PDB file of C-alpha atoms in Angstrom:
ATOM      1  CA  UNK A   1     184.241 136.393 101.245  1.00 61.00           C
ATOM      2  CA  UNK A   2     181.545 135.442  98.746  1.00 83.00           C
ATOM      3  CA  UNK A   3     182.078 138.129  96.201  1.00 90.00           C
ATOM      4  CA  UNK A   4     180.361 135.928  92.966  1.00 95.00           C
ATOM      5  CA  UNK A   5     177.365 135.412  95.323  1.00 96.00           C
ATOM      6  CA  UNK A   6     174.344 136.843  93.368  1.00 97.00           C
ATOM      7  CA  UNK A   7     171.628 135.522  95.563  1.00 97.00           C
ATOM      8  CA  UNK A   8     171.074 135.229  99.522  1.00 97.00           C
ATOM      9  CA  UNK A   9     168.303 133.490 101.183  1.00 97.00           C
ATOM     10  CA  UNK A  10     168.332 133.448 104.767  1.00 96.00           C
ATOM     11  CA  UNK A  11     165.581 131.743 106.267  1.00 95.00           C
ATOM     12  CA  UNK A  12     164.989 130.657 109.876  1.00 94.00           C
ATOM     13  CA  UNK A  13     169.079 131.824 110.259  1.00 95.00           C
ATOM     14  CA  UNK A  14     170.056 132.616 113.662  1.00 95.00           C
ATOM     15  CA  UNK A  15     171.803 135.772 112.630  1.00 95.00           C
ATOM     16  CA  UNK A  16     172.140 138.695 114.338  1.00 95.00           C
ATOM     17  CA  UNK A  17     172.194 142.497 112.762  1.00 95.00           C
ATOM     18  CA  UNK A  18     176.556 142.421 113.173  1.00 96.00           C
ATOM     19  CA  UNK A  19     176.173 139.164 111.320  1.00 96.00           C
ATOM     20  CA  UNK A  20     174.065 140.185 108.592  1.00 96.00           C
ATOM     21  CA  UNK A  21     176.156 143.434 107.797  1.00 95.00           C
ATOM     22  CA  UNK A  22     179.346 141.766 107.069  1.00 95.00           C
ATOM     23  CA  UNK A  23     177.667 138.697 105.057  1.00 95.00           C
ATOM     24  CA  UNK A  24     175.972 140.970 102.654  1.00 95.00           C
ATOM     25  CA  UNK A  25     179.143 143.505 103.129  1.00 93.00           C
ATOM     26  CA  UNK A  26     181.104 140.588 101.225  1.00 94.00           C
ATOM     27  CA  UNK A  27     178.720 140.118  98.295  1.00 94.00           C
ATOM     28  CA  UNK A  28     179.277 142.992  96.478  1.00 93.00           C
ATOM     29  CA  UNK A  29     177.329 141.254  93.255  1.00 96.00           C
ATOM     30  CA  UNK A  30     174.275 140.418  94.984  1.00 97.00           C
ATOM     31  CA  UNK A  31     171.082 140.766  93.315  1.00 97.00           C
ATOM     32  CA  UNK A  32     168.511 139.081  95.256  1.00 98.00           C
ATOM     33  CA  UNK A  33     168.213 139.081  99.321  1.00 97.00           C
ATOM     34  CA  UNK A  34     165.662 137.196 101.271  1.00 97.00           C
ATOM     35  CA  UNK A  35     165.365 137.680 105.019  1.00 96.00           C
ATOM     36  CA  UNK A  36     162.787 136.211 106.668  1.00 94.00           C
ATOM     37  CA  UNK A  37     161.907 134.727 110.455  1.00 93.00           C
ATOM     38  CA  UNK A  38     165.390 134.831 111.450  1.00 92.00           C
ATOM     39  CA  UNK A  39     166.565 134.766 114.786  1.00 90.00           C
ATOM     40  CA  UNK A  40     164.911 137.379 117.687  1.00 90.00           C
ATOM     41  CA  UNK A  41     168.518 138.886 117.581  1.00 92.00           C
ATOM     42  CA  UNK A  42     167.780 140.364 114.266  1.00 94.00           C
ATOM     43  CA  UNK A  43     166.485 143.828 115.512  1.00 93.00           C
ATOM     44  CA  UNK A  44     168.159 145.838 112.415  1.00 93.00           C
ATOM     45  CA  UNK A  45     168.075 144.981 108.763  1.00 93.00           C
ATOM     46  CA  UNK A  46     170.494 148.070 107.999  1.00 93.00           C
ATOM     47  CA  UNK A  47     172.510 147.401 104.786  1.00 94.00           C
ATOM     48  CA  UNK A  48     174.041 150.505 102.106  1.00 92.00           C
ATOM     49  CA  UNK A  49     175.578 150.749  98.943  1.00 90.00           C
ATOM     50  CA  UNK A  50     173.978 147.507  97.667  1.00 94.00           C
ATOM     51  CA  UNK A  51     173.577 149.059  94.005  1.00 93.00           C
ATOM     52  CA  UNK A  52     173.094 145.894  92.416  1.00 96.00           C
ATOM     53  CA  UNK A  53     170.482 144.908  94.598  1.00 96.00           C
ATOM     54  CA  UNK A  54     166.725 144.201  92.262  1.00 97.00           C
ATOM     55  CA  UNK A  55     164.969 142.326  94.532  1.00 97.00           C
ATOM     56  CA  UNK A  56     164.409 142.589  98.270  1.00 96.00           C
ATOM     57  CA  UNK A  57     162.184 140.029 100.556  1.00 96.00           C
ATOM     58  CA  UNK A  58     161.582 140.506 103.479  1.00 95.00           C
ATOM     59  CA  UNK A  59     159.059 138.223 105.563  1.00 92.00           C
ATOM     60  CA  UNK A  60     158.162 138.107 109.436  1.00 86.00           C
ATOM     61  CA  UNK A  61     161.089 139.232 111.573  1.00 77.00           C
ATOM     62  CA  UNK A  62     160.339 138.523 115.469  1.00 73.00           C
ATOM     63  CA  UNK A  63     162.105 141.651 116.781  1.00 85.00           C
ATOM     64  CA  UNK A  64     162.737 143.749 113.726  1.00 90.00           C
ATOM     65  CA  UNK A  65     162.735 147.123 114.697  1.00 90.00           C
ATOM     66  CA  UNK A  66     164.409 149.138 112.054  1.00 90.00           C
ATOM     67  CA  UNK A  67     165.017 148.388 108.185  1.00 91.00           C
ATOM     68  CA  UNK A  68     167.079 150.868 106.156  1.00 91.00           C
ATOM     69  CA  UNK A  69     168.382 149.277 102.947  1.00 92.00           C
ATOM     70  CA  UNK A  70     169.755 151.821 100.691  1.00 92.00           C
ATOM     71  CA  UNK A  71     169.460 150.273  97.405  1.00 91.00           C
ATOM     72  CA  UNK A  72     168.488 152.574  94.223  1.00 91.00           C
ATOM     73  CA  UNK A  73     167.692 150.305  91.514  1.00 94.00           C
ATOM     74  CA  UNK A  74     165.332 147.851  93.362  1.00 95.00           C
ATOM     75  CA  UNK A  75     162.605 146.825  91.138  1.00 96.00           C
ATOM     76  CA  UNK A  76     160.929 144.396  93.687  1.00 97.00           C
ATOM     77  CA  UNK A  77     159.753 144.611  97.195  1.00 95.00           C
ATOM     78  CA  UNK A  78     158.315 142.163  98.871  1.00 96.00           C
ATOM     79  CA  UNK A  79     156.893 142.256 102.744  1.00 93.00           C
ATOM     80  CA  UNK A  80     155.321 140.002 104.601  1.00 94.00           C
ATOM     81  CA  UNK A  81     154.198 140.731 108.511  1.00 90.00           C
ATOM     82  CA  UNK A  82     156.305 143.473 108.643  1.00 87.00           C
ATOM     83  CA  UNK A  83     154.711 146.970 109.805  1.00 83.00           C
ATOM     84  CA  UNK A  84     155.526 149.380 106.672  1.00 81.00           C
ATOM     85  CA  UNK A  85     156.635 152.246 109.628  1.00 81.00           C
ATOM     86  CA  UNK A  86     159.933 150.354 109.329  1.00 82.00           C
ATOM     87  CA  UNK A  87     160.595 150.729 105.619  1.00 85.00           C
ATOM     88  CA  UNK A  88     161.927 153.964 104.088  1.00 82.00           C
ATOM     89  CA  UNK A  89     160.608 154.445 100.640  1.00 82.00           C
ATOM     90  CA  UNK A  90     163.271 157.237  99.671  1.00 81.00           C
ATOM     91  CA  UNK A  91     165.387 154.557  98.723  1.00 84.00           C
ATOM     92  CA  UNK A  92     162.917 152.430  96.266  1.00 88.00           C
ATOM     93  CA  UNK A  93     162.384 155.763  93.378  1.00 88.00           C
ATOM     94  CA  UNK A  94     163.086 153.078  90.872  1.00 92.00           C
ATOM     95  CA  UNK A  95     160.671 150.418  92.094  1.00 94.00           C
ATOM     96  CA  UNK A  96     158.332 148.830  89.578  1.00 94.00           C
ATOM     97  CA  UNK A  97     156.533 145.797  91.488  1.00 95.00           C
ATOM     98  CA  UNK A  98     155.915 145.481  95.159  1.00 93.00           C
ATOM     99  CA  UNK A  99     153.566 142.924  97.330  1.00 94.00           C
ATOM    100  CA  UNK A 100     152.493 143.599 100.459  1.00 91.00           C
ATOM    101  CA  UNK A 101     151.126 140.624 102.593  1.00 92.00           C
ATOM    102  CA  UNK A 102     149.655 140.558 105.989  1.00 90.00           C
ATOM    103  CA  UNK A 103     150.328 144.270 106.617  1.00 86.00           C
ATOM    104  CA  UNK A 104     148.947 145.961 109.147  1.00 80.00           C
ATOM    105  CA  UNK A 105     148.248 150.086 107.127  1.00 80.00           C
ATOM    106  CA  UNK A 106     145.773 152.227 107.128  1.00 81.00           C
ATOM    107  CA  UNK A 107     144.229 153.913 103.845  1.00 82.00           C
ATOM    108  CA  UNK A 108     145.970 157.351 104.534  1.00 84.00           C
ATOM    109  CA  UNK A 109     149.528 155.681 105.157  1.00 82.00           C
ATOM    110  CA  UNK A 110     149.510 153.453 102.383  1.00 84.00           C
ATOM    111  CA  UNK A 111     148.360 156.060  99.420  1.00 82.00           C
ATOM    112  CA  UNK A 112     151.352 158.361 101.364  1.00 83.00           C
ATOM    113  CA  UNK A 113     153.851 155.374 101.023  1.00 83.00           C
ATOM    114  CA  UNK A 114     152.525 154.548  97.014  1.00 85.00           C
ATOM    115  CA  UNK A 115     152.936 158.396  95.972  1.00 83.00           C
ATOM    116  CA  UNK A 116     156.589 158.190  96.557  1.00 85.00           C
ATOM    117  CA  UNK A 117     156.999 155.175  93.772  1.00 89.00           C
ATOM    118  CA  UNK A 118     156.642 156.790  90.860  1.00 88.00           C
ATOM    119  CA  UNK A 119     157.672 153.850  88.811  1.00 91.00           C
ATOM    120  CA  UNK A 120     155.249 151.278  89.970  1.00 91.00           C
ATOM    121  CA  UNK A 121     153.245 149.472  87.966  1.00 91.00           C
ATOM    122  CA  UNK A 122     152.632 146.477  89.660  1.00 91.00           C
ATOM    123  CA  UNK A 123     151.250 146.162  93.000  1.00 89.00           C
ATOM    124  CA  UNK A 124     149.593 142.962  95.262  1.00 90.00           C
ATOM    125  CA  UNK A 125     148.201 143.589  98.606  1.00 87.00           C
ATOM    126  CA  UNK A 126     147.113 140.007 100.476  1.00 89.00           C
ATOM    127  CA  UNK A 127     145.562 140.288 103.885  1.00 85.00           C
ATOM    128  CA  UNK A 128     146.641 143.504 104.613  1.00 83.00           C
ATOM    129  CA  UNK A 129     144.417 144.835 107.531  1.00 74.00           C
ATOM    130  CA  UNK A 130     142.799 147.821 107.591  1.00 74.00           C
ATOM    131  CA  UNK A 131     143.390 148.525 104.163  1.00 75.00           C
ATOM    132  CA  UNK A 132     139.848 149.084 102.798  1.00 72.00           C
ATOM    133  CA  UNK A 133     141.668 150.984  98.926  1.00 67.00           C
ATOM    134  CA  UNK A 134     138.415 152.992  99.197  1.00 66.00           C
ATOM    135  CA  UNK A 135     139.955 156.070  98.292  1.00 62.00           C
ATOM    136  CA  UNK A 136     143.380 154.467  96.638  1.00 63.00           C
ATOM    137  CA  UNK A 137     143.007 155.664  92.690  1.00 61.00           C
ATOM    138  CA  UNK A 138     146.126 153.875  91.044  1.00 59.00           C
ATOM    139  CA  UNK A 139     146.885 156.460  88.125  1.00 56.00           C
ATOM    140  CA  UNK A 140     150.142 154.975  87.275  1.00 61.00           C
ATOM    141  CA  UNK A 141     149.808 151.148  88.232  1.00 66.00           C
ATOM    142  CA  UNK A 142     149.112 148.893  85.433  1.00 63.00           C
ATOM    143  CA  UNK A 143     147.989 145.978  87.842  1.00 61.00           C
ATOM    144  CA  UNK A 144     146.596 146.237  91.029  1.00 65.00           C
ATOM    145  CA  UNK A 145     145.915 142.935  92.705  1.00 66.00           C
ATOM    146  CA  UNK A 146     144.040 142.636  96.204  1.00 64.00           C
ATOM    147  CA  UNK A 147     143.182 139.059  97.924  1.00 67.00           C
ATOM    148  CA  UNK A 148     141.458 138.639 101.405  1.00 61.00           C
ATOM    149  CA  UNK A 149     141.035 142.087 102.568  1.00 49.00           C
ATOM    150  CA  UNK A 150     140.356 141.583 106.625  1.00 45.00           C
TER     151      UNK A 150
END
């Protein structure tokens, strides 16, 4: 279908998970995805085998309910209004950045989510709600960036 296609940005789509599956399934170079307030049919972001995936976005989904990207050599995640429940870290062991706005965590969760990168080195948290990073002690981050902590 689009099997050159190195970059997909999909925003305000009305797409629904069926959709999504077999456009990505068809870009078998893609690099960079962007998903973000697509339509309420979009419950389930579920995509594998995307090895030459580096960059994932993913930004305010009305209805998302799941997201299970298996991609192994992503070096940047970034989420925006999505809860972090929905996001399985097992997949990201090569992550290096990752920005978290408007996130809705709690101290506990988020240091449990951030010992499971153990490449990270950059990391930006923008109104993310009841984070507080009181007890967060970045040992392996070189940057830690934090902006309008509610």
């Amino acid at each position: 279908m689009l099997s050159s296609l190195r970059k997909l940005s999909l925003y305000r789509v009305m797409i629904d998970d069926h959709m999504l599956k077999n456009l990505v399934a068809g870009c078998p170079l893609i690099e960079y995805l962007h998903v973000a307030q697509c339509s309420p049919r979009l419950r389930n972001i579920v995509l594998f085998g995307l090895s030459r995936l580096k960059e994932i976005k993913l930004g305010h989904g009305y209805r998302i309910e799941r997201v299970d990207i298996e991609a192994l050599n992503v070096q940047l995640l970034s989420i925006s209004g999505l809860p972090l429940r929905l996001i399985d870290f097992a997949y990201y062991k090569n992550l290096k950045s990752m920005r978290l706005t408007s996130v809705s965590i709690t101290d506990e969760r988020f240091c449990n989510h951030i010992s499971r990168l153990p490449l990270l080195e950059d990391l930006r948290l923008i109104r993310c709600s009841k984070l507080t990073c009181q007890n967060f002690k970045p040992t392996k981050i070189d940057q830690v960036k934090r902006e309008d902590f509610v």
